[in-house]
PDB file of N, CA and C in Angstrom:
ATOM      1  N   UNK A   1     145.590 100.164  -1.228  1.00  0.00           N
ATOM      2  CA  UNK A   1     144.841 101.720  -2.010  1.00  0.00           C
ATOM      3  C   UNK A   1     146.101 101.918  -2.640  1.00  0.00           C
ATOM      4  N   UNK A   2     145.386 102.904  -3.515  1.00  0.00           N
ATOM      5  CA  UNK A   2     145.897 103.526  -4.499  1.00  0.00           C
ATOM      6  C   UNK A   2     144.807 104.790  -4.798  1.00  0.00           C
ATOM      7  N   UNK A   3     145.433 105.634  -5.717  1.00  0.00           N
ATOM      8  CA  UNK A   3     144.955 107.116  -5.767  1.00  0.00           C
ATOM      9  C   UNK A   3     144.651 107.911  -5.041  1.00  0.00           C
ATOM     10  N   UNK A   4     145.438 107.518  -3.420  1.00  0.00           N
ATOM     11  CA  UNK A   4     145.003 108.668  -2.388  1.00  0.00           C
ATOM     12  C   UNK A   4     143.692 108.170  -1.938  1.00  0.00           C
ATOM     13  N   UNK A   5     143.307 107.131  -1.834  1.00  0.00           N
ATOM     14  CA  UNK A   5     142.145 106.793  -1.175  1.00  0.00           C
ATOM     15  C   UNK A   5     142.566 106.571   0.216  1.00  0.00           C
ATOM     16  N   UNK A   6     141.593 107.270   1.241  1.00  0.00           N
ATOM     17  CA  UNK A   6     141.855 106.801   2.515  1.00  0.00           C
ATOM     18  C   UNK A   6     141.549 105.604   2.909  1.00  0.00           C
ATOM     19  N   UNK A   7     142.475 105.172   4.155  1.00  0.00           N
ATOM     20  CA  UNK A   7     141.844 104.011   4.751  1.00  0.00           C
ATOM     21  C   UNK A   7     140.560 103.978   5.691  1.00  0.00           C
ATOM     22  N   UNK A   8     139.941 105.112   5.863  1.00  0.00           N
ATOM     23  CA  UNK A   8     138.491 105.296   6.301  1.00  0.00           C
ATOM     24  C   UNK A   8     138.224 106.604   6.326  1.00  0.00           C
ATOM     25  N   UNK A   9     136.958 106.812   5.905  1.00  0.00           N
ATOM     26  CA  UNK A   9     136.183 108.446   5.655  1.00  0.00           C
ATOM     27  C   UNK A   9     137.003 109.223   6.863  1.00  0.00           C
ATOM     28  N   UNK A  10     137.004 109.015   7.952  1.00  0.00           N
ATOM     29  CA  UNK A  10     137.036 109.845   9.112  1.00  0.00           C
ATOM     30  C   UNK A  10     138.873 110.144   9.009  1.00  0.00           C
ATOM     31  N   UNK A  11     139.541 109.967   8.083  1.00  0.00           N
ATOM     32  CA  UNK A  11     140.909 110.285   7.845  1.00  0.00           C
ATOM     33  C   UNK A  11     141.336 111.633   8.132  1.00  0.00           C
ATOM     34  N   UNK A  12     140.270 112.439   7.354  1.00  0.00           N
ATOM     35  CA  UNK A  12     140.651 113.818   7.289  1.00  0.00           C
ATOM     36  C   UNK A  12     140.298 114.580   8.538  1.00  0.00           C
ATOM     37  N   UNK A  13     139.542 113.945   9.061  1.00  0.00           N
ATOM     38  CA  UNK A  13     138.834 114.772  10.619  1.00  0.00           C
ATOM     39  C   UNK A  13     140.072 114.389  11.340  1.00  0.00           C
ATOM     40  N   UNK A  14     140.741 113.335  11.679  1.00  0.00           N
ATOM     41  CA  UNK A  14     141.824 112.913  12.374  1.00  0.00           C
ATOM     42  C   UNK A  14     142.797 113.821  11.891  1.00  0.00           C
ATOM     43  N   UNK A  15     143.524 114.108  10.637  1.00  0.00           N
ATOM     44  CA  UNK A  15     144.486 114.710  10.463  1.00  0.00           C
ATOM     45  C   UNK A  15     144.306 116.281  10.980  1.00  0.00           C
ATOM     46  N   UNK A  16     143.051 116.999  10.696  1.00  0.00           N
ATOM     47  CA  UNK A  16     142.937 118.092  11.219  1.00  0.00           C
ATOM     48  C   UNK A  16     143.303 118.394  12.592  1.00  0.00           C
ATOM     49  N   UNK A  17     142.271 117.207  13.497  1.00  0.00           N
ATOM     50  CA  UNK A  17     142.896 117.262  14.797  1.00  0.00           C
ATOM     51  C   UNK A  17     144.157 117.319  15.393  1.00  0.00           C
ATOM     52  N   UNK A  18     144.714 116.243  14.798  1.00  0.00           N
ATOM     53  CA  UNK A  18     146.303 116.146  14.973  1.00  0.00           C
ATOM     54  C   UNK A  18     147.138 117.099  14.676  1.00  0.00           C
ATOM     55  N   UNK A  19     146.895 118.051  13.763  1.00  0.00           N
ATOM     56  CA  UNK A  19     147.384 119.093  13.142  1.00  0.00           C
ATOM     57  C   UNK A  19     147.170 120.576  14.426  1.00  0.00           C
ATOM     58  N   UNK A  20     145.932 120.219  14.939  1.00  0.00           N
ATOM     59  CA  UNK A  20     145.776 121.154  15.821  1.00  0.00           C
ATOM     60  C   UNK A  20     146.318 120.592  17.155  1.00  0.00           C
ATOM     61  N   UNK A  21     146.449 119.902  17.514  1.00  0.00           N
ATOM     62  CA  UNK A  21     146.961 119.085  18.372  1.00  0.00           C
ATOM     63  C   UNK A  21     148.298 119.281  18.417  1.00  0.00           C
ATOM     64  N   UNK A  22     148.867 119.241  17.556  1.00  0.00           N
ATOM     65  CA  UNK A  22     150.603 119.094  17.519  1.00  0.00           C
ATOM     66  C   UNK A  22     151.117 120.842  17.996  1.00  0.00           C
ATOM     67  N   UNK A  23     150.252 121.428  17.037  1.00  0.00           N
ATOM     68  CA  UNK A  23     150.265 122.935  17.316  1.00  0.00           C
ATOM     69  C   UNK A  23     150.356 123.388  18.695  1.00  0.00           C
ATOM     70  N   UNK A  24     149.567 123.016  19.447  1.00  0.00           N
ATOM     71  CA  UNK A  24     149.492 123.188  21.122  1.00  0.00           C
ATOM     72  C   UNK A  24     150.496 122.638  21.646  1.00  0.00           C
ATOM     73  N   UNK A  25     150.649 121.104  21.244  1.00  0.00           N
ATOM     74  CA  UNK A  25     151.854 120.785  21.891  1.00  0.00           C
ATOM     75  C   UNK A  25     153.144 121.419  21.497  1.00  0.00           C
ATOM     76  N   UNK A  26     153.385 121.801  20.649  1.00  0.00           N
ATOM     77  CA  UNK A  26     154.594 122.445  20.127  1.00  0.00           C
ATOM     78  C   UNK A  26     154.880 123.922  21.072  1.00  0.00           C
ATOM     79  N   UNK A  27     153.435 124.562  21.221  1.00  0.00           N
ATOM     80  CA  UNK A  27     153.764 125.776  22.004  1.00  0.00           C
ATOM     81  C   UNK A  27     153.561 125.674  23.378  1.00  0.00           C
ATOM     82  N   UNK A  28     153.173 124.129  23.993  1.00  0.00           N
ATOM     83  CA  UNK A  28     153.258 124.054  25.623  1.00  0.00           C
ATOM     84  C   UNK A  28     154.743 123.317  25.794  1.00  0.00           C
ATOM     85  N   UNK A  29     155.250 122.443  24.568  1.00  0.00           N
ATOM     86  CA  UNK A  29     156.513 121.785  25.231  1.00  0.00           C
ATOM     87  C   UNK A  29     157.361 122.493  23.916  1.00  0.00           C
ATOM     88  N   UNK A  30     157.734 123.607  24.342  1.00  0.00           N
ATOM     89  CA  UNK A  30     158.547 124.537  23.257  1.00  0.00           C
ATOM     90  C   UNK A  30     160.105 123.955  23.658  1.00  0.00           C
ATOM     91  N   UNK A  31     160.365 123.741  24.847  1.00  0.00           N
ATOM     92  CA  UNK A  31     161.787 123.455  25.245  1.00  0.00           C
ATOM     93  C   UNK A  31     162.087 121.933  25.183  1.00  0.00           C
ATOM     94  N   UNK A  32     161.182 121.276  24.812  1.00  0.00           N
ATOM     95  CA  UNK A  32     161.411 119.697  24.854  1.00  0.00           C
ATOM     96  C   UNK A  32     161.128 119.241  23.635  1.00  0.00           C
ATOM     97  N   UNK A  33     161.492 119.739  22.321  1.00  0.00           N
ATOM     98  CA  UNK A  33     161.154 118.784  21.619  1.00  0.00           C
ATOM     99  C   UNK A  33     161.024 117.235  21.369  1.00  0.00           C
ATOM    100  N   UNK A  34     161.971 116.849  21.741  1.00  0.00           N
ATOM    101  CA  UNK A  34     162.011 115.102  21.995  1.00  0.00           C
ATOM    102  C   UNK A  34     160.679 114.617  22.674  1.00  0.00           C
ATOM    103  N   UNK A  35     159.936 115.704  23.553  1.00  0.00           N
ATOM    104  CA  UNK A  35     158.898 114.954  23.896  1.00  0.00           C
ATOM    105  C   UNK A  35     157.379 115.073  23.313  1.00  0.00           C
ATOM    106  N   UNK A  36     157.463 115.919  22.501  1.00  0.00           N
ATOM    107  CA  UNK A  36     156.445 116.242  21.540  1.00  0.00           C
ATOM    108  C   UNK A  36     155.892 115.119  20.532  1.00  0.00           C
ATOM    109  N   UNK A  37     156.828 114.377  19.971  1.00  0.00           N
ATOM    110  CA  UNK A  37     156.452 113.202  18.996  1.00  0.00           C
ATOM    111  C   UNK A  37     155.612 112.004  20.110  1.00  0.00           C
ATOM    112  N   UNK A  38     156.196 111.600  21.013  1.00  0.00           N
ATOM    113  CA  UNK A  38     155.266 110.432  21.829  1.00  0.00           C
ATOM    114  C   UNK A  38     154.077 111.002  22.423  1.00  0.00           C
ATOM    115  N   UNK A  39     153.746 112.153  22.651  1.00  0.00           N
ATOM    116  CA  UNK A  39     152.676 112.653  22.929  1.00  0.00           C
ATOM    117  C   UNK A  39     151.516 112.984  21.627  1.00  0.00           C
ATOM    118  N   UNK A  40     152.136 113.341  20.672  1.00  0.00           N
ATOM    119  CA  UNK A  40     151.402 113.429  19.468  1.00  0.00           C
ATOM    120  C   UNK A  40     150.742 111.959  19.067  1.00  0.00           C
ATOM    121  N   UNK A  41     151.638 110.789  19.089  1.00  0.00           N
ATOM    122  CA  UNK A  41     151.429 109.436  18.650  1.00  0.00           C
ATOM    123  C   UNK A  41     150.261 109.033  19.761  1.00  0.00           C
ATOM    124  N   UNK A  42     150.612 109.077  21.043  1.00  0.00           N
ATOM    125  CA  UNK A  42     149.629 108.765  22.020  1.00  0.00           C
ATOM    126  C   UNK A  42     148.428 109.413  21.725  1.00  0.00           C
ATOM    127  N   UNK A  43     147.983 110.811  21.515  1.00  0.00           N
ATOM    128  CA  UNK A  43     146.893 111.314  21.136  1.00  0.00           C
ATOM    129  C   UNK A  43     146.440 110.254  19.542  1.00  0.00           C
ATOM    130  N   UNK A  44     147.117 110.389  18.597  1.00  0.00           N
ATOM    131  CA  UNK A  44     146.625 109.625  17.630  1.00  0.00           C
ATOM    132  C   UNK A  44     146.330 108.413  17.991  1.00  0.00           C
ATOM    133  N   UNK A  45     146.996 107.717  18.452  1.00  0.00           N
ATOM    134  CA  UNK A  45     146.089 106.183  18.881  1.00  0.00           C
ATOM    135  C   UNK A  45     144.802 106.410  19.580  1.00  0.00           C
ATOM    136  N   UNK A  46     144.528 107.315  20.316  1.00  0.00           N
ATOM    137  CA  UNK A  46     143.113 107.874  21.133  1.00  0.00           C
ATOM    138  C   UNK A  46     142.051 107.921  20.102  1.00  0.00           C
ATOM    139  N   UNK A  47     143.030 108.774  19.095  1.00  0.00           N
ATOM    140  CA  UNK A  47     141.827 109.116  18.087  1.00  0.00           C
ATOM    141  C   UNK A  47     141.348 107.886  17.262  1.00  0.00           C
ATOM    142  N   UNK A  48     142.022 107.103  17.080  1.00  0.00           N
ATOM    143  CA  UNK A  48     141.671 105.930  16.535  1.00  0.00           C
ATOM    144  C   UNK A  48     140.856 105.199  17.063  1.00  0.00           C
ATOM    145  N   UNK A  49     140.689 105.298  18.323  1.00  0.00           N
ATOM    146  CA  UNK A  49     139.526 104.542  19.026  1.00  0.00           C
ATOM    147  C   UNK A  49     138.341 105.026  19.190  1.00  0.00           C
ATOM    148  N   UNK A  50     138.151 106.086  18.823  1.00  0.00           N
ATOM    149  CA  UNK A  50     136.865 106.919  18.524  1.00  0.00           C
ATOM    150  C   UNK A  50     136.120 106.374  17.757  1.00  0.00           C
ATOM    151  N   UNK A  51     134.574 106.472  18.136  1.00  0.00           N
ATOM    152  CA  UNK A  51     133.617 106.411  16.722  1.00  0.00           C
ATOM    153  C   UNK A  51     133.514 107.565  16.007  1.00  0.00           C
ATOM    154  N   UNK A  52     132.964 107.735  15.014  1.00  0.00           N
ATOM    155  CA  UNK A  52     132.755 108.912  14.113  1.00  0.00           C
ATOM    156  C   UNK A  52     132.152 109.717  14.607  1.00  0.00           C
ATOM    157  N   UNK A  53     130.995 109.216  15.464  1.00  0.00           N
ATOM    158  CA  UNK A  53     130.557 110.659  16.229  1.00  0.00           C
ATOM    159  C   UNK A  53     131.025 110.875  17.469  1.00  0.00           C
ATOM    160  N   UNK A  54     131.893 110.563  18.038  1.00  0.00           N
ATOM    161  CA  UNK A  54     133.309 111.178  19.011  1.00  0.00           C
ATOM    162  C   UNK A  54     134.180 111.864  18.300  1.00  0.00           C
ATOM    163  N   UNK A  55     134.877 111.516  17.164  1.00  0.00           N
ATOM    164  CA  UNK A  55     135.669 112.123  16.569  1.00  0.00           C
ATOM    165  C   UNK A  55     134.909 113.527  15.723  1.00  0.00           C
ATOM    166  N   UNK A  56     133.892 113.422  15.496  1.00  0.00           N
ATOM    167  CA  UNK A  56     132.890 114.911  15.317  1.00  0.00           C
ATOM    168  C   UNK A  56     133.206 116.179  16.308  1.00  0.00           C
ATOM    169  N   UNK A  57     132.814 115.365  17.857  1.00  0.00           N
ATOM    170  CA  UNK A  57     132.631 116.212  19.140  1.00  0.00           C
ATOM    171  C   UNK A  57     134.216 116.882  19.063  1.00  0.00           C
ATOM    172  N   UNK A  58     135.264 115.837  19.389  1.00  0.00           N
ATOM    173  CA  UNK A  58     136.640 116.374  18.837  1.00  0.00           C
ATOM    174  C   UNK A  58     136.968 117.206  18.266  1.00  0.00           C
ATOM    175  N   UNK A  59     136.666 116.763  16.958  1.00  0.00           N
ATOM    176  CA  UNK A  59     136.908 117.760  15.816  1.00  0.00           C
ATOM    177  C   UNK A  59     136.256 119.250  16.290  1.00  0.00           C
ATOM    178  N   UNK A  60     135.142 119.408  16.677  1.00  0.00           N
ATOM    179  CA  UNK A  60     134.521 120.467  17.142  1.00  0.00           C
ATOM    180  C   UNK A  60     135.330 121.504  18.160  1.00  0.00           C
ATOM    181  N   UNK A  61     135.618 120.411  19.211  1.00  0.00           N
ATOM    182  CA  UNK A  61     136.723 120.932  20.173  1.00  0.00           C
ATOM    183  C   UNK A  61     137.890 121.781  19.349  1.00  0.00           C
ATOM    184  N   UNK A  62     138.725 120.620  18.614  1.00  0.00           N
ATOM    185  CA  UNK A  62     139.882 121.229  18.276  1.00  0.00           C
ATOM    186  C   UNK A  62     139.974 122.219  17.027  1.00  0.00           C
ATOM    187  N   UNK A  63     139.035 121.974  16.494  1.00  0.00           N
ATOM    188  CA  UNK A  63     139.117 122.663  15.328  1.00  0.00           C
ATOM    189  C   UNK A  63     137.783 123.590  14.868  1.00  0.00           C
ATOM    190  N   UNK A  64     137.847 124.811  16.126  1.00  0.00           N
ATOM    191  CA  UNK A  64     136.401 125.300  15.684  1.00  0.00           C
ATOM    192  C   UNK A  64     136.405 126.373  14.446  1.00  0.00           C
TER     193      UNK A  64
END
């Protein structure tokens, strides 16, 4: 893939959800930076298993 083509159309939605989630994790786990990355990666994997419709629902919840 060249020219910035996304792997799938929902990439931008997942990116926005992850940014919101990362902000929440940073606030919740402020004293344990080493715990943040595994939490974010686990959440990312969960997002990748969702259908486009499910992603829309999660996006509405995390990115109002």
